[in-house]
XYZ file of C-alpha atoms in Angstrom:
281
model
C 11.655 17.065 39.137
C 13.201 19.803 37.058
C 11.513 21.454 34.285
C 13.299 21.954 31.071
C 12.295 24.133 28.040
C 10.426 21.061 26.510
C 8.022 20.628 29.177
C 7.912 18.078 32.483
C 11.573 16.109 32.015
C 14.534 15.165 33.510
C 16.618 18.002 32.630
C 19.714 16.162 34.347
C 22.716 14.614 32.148
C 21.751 10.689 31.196
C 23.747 8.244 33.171
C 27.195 7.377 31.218
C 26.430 3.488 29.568
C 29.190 0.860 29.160
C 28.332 -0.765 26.213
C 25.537 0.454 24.774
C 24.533 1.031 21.066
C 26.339 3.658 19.595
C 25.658 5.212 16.167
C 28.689 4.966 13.424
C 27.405 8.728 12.478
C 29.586 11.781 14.388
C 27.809 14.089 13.076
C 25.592 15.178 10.505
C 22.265 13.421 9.289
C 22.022 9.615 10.103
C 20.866 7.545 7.412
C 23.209 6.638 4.020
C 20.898 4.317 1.929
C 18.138 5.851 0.236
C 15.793 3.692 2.399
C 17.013 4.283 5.173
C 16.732 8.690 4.132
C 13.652 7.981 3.567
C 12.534 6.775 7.127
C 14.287 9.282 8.155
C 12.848 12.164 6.102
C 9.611 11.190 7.959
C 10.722 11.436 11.321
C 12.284 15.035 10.458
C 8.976 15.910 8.846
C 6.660 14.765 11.619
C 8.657 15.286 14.949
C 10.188 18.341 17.094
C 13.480 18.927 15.464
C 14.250 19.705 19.029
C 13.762 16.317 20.763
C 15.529 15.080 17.068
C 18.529 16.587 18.010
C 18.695 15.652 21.514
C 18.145 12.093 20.625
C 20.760 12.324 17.702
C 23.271 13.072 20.697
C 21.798 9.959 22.742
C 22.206 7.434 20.023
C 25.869 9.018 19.390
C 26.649 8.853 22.832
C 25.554 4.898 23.228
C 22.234 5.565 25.522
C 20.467 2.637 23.847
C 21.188 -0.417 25.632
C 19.478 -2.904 23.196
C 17.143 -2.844 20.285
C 15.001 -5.978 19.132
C 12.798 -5.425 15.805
C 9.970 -7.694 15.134
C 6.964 -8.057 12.860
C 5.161 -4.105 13.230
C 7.180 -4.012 16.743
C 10.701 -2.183 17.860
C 11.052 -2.574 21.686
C 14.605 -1.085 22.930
C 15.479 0.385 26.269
C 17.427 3.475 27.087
C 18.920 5.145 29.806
C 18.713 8.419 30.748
C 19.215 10.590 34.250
C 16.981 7.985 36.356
C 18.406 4.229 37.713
C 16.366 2.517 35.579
C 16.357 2.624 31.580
C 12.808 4.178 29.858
C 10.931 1.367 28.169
C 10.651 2.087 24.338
C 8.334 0.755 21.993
C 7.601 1.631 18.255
C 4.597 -0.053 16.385
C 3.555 0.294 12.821
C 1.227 -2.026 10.568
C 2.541 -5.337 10.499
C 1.003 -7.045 6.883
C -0.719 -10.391 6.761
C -0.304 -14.097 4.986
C -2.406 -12.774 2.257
C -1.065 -9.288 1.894
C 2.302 -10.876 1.683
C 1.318 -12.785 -0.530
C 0.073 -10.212 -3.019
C 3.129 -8.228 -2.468
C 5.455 -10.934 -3.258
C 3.550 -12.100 -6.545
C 3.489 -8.176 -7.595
C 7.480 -8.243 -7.274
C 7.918 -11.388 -8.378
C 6.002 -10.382 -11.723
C 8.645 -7.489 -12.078
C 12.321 -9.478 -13.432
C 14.500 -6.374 -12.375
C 12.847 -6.231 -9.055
C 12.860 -9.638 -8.460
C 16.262 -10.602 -9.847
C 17.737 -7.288 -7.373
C 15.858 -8.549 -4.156
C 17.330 -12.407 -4.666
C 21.095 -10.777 -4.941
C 20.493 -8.690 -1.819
C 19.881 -5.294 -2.974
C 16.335 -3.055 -2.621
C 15.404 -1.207 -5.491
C 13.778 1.983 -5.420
C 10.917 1.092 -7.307
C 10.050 -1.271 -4.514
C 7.832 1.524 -3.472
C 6.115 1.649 -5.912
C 4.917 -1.834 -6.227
C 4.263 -1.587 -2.265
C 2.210 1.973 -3.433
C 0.245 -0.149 -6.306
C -0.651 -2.577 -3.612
C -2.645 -0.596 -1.564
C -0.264 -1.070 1.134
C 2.872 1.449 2.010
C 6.080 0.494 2.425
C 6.947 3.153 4.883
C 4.727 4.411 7.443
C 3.381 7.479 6.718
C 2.573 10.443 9.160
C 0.586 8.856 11.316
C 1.960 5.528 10.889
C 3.769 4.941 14.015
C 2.579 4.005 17.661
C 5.794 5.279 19.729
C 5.409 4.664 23.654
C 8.294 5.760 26.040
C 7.712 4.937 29.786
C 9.884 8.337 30.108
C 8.282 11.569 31.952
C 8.474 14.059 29.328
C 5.147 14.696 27.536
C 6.517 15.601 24.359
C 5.895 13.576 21.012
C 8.423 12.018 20.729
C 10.852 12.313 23.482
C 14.582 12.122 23.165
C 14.536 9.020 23.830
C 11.849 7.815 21.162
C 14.148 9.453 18.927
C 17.210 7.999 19.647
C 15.794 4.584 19.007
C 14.289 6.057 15.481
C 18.041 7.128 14.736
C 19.565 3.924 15.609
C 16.539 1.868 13.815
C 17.584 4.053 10.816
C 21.171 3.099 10.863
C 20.363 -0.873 11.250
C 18.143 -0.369 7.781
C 21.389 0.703 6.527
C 23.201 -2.412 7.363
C 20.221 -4.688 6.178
C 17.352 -2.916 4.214
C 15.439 -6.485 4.781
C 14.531 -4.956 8.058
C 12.260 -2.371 6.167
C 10.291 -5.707 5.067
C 10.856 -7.546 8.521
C 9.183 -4.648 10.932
C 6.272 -5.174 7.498
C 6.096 -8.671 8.853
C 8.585 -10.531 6.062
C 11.687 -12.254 7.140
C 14.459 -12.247 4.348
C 15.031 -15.965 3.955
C 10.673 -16.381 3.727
C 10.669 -13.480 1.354
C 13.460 -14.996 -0.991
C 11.801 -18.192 -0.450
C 8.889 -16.644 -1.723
C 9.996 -14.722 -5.006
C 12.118 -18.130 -6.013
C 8.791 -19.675 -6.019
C 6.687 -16.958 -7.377
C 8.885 -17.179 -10.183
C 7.753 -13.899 -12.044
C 3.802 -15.216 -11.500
C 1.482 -11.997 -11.266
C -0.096 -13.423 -8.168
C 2.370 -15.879 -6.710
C -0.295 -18.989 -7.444
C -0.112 -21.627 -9.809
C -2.982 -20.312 -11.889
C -0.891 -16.887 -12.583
C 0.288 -15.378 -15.582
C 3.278 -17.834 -17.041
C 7.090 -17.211 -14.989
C 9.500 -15.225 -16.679
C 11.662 -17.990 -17.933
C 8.963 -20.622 -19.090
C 8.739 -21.165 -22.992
C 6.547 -23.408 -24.529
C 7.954 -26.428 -25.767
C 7.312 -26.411 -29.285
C 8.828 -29.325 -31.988
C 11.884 -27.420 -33.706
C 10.435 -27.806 -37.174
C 7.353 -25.415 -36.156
C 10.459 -22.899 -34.833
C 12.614 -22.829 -37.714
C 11.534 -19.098 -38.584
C 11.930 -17.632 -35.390
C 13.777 -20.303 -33.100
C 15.889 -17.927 -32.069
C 14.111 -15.330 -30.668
C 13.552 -14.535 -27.196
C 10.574 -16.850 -25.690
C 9.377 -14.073 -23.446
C 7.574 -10.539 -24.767
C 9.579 -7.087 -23.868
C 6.258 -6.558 -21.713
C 7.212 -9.326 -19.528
C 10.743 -8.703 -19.069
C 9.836 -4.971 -17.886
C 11.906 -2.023 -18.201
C 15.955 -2.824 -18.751
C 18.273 -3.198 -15.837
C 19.837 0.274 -14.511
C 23.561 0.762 -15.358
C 24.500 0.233 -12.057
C 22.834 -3.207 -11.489
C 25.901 -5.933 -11.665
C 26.850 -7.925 -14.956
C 25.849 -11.421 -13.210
C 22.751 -10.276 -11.637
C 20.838 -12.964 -13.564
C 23.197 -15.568 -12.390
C 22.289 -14.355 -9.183
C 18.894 -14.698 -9.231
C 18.571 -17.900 -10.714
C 18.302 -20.949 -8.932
C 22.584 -22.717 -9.539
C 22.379 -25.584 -11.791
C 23.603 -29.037 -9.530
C 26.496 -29.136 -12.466
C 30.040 -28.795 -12.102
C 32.900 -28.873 -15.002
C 36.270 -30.114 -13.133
C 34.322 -30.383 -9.562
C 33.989 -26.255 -10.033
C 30.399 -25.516 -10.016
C 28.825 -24.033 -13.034
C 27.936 -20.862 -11.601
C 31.634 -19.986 -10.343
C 32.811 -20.316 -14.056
C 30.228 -18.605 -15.730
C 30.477 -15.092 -13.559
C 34.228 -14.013 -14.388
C 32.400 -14.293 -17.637
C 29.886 -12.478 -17.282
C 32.286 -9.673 -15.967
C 35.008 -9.915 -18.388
C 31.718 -9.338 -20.998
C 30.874 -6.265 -19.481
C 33.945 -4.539 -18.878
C 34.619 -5.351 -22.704
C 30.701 -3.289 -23.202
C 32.554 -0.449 -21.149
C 35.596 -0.318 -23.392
């Protein structure tokens, strides 16, 4: 077996796959979402910029001939000089029914958060509620269990890190994975915050939702009937500028009503547009 610089490894060019998983990135960094940086920010902190490189040419060459994520497991399997394809696995902290269930109250609680997640997008701040929890988003230094069945006894190998590259590019196509590998689906998690509502803990016996008023006899309202039913503290800090006009409308659960068999919702958000293009102006 010959012995390259990086210690007891086949030193020999990987076997050419038809087929295999190649990453959209020529060259460069890998990784355009700010999630997705920031997985990969970790692997360049805590592994051989070396064996990085070397498995940034693996993934770009297609050397990864499948990749399945679960809850706290990545299993893929990638060929290199030898017949057979190395066995890789990648482990981290998969979080519980209850822990889940903490987290999704916590985010639920937060409007902007909340009302981002249900239209598809991850907000930075999603950290932070993860950080608040007691339990990290991302793993940290030593927050990963990587296995490759591969010779070479350095941490990680080439091939370890081609998976990490390619893992980072599929959190750019869906950052639900982030919360998947966590142990949350999408469609449960969605579930979930449509439920929670904006409750502090996700239960019944939580703080109030977001959108419930009291209903109160319009003679005891005259003074203030129409001000806002929920406190600034409860909405939480404003949407960003970059958020879209009919995020709320997104959130929201539609209303079963149509006006001319259109429903509701599809005649409400070129309004909601044409509103804030005319707040542009």
């Amino acid at each position: 077996m010959p012995v390259g610089r990086d210690g007891w490894f086949e030193a020999a060019r990987p076997i050419r796959v038809d087929g295999g998983i190649r990453a959209r990135s020529k060259r460069g960094s890998i990784g355009e979402q700010w999630w997705s940086r920031r997985f990969v920010d970790l692997l360049e902190l805590v592994c051989d910029a070396g064996r990085l490189q070397r498995g940034r040419a693996y993934a770009r060459r297609g050397q990864v001939l499948d990749l399945d994520l679960g809850p706290g497991l990545v299993k893929a399997r990638v060929q290199g000089s030898r017949t057979e394809p190395y066995d890789v696995s990648v482990r981290i902290t998969a979080y519980g029914a209850d822990e889940w269930a903490e987290l999704t109250g916590a985010l639920g609680a937060r409007a902007v958060h909340r009302a981002k997640l249900l239209a598809g997008e991850m907000p930075p701040e999603i950290e932070d509620v993860f950080e608040q929890c007691g339990l990290p988003l991302f793993p940290g230094e030593r927050g990963l269990d990587m296995e490759c069945s591969c010779p070479d006894w350095g941490f990680p190998c080439k091939h370890l890190s081609a998976v990490l590259y390619l893992l980072a590019e599929a959190f750019d196509e869906d950052p639900f994975l982030v919360l998947a590998w966590r142990g949350m689906a999408r469609d449960a998690l969605l579930d979930a915050l449509r439920h929670t509502g904006g409750r502090a803990d996700g239960k019944d016996g939580g703080r109030p939702a977001l959108l419930d008023v009291a209903d109160v006899p319009f003679a005891e309202r005259v003074g203030d009937f129409y001000e806002s039913g929920a406190s600034p503290a409860r909405l939480g800090p404003p949407a960003d500028p970059g958020s879209p006009s009919d995020l709320l409308l997104r959130a929201l659960d539609p209303p079963p009503v149509k006006a001319r068999h259109i429903p509701l919702l599809d005649l409400l958000r070129p309004a909601y547009r044409a509103f804030a293009v005319e707040d542009d102006a």
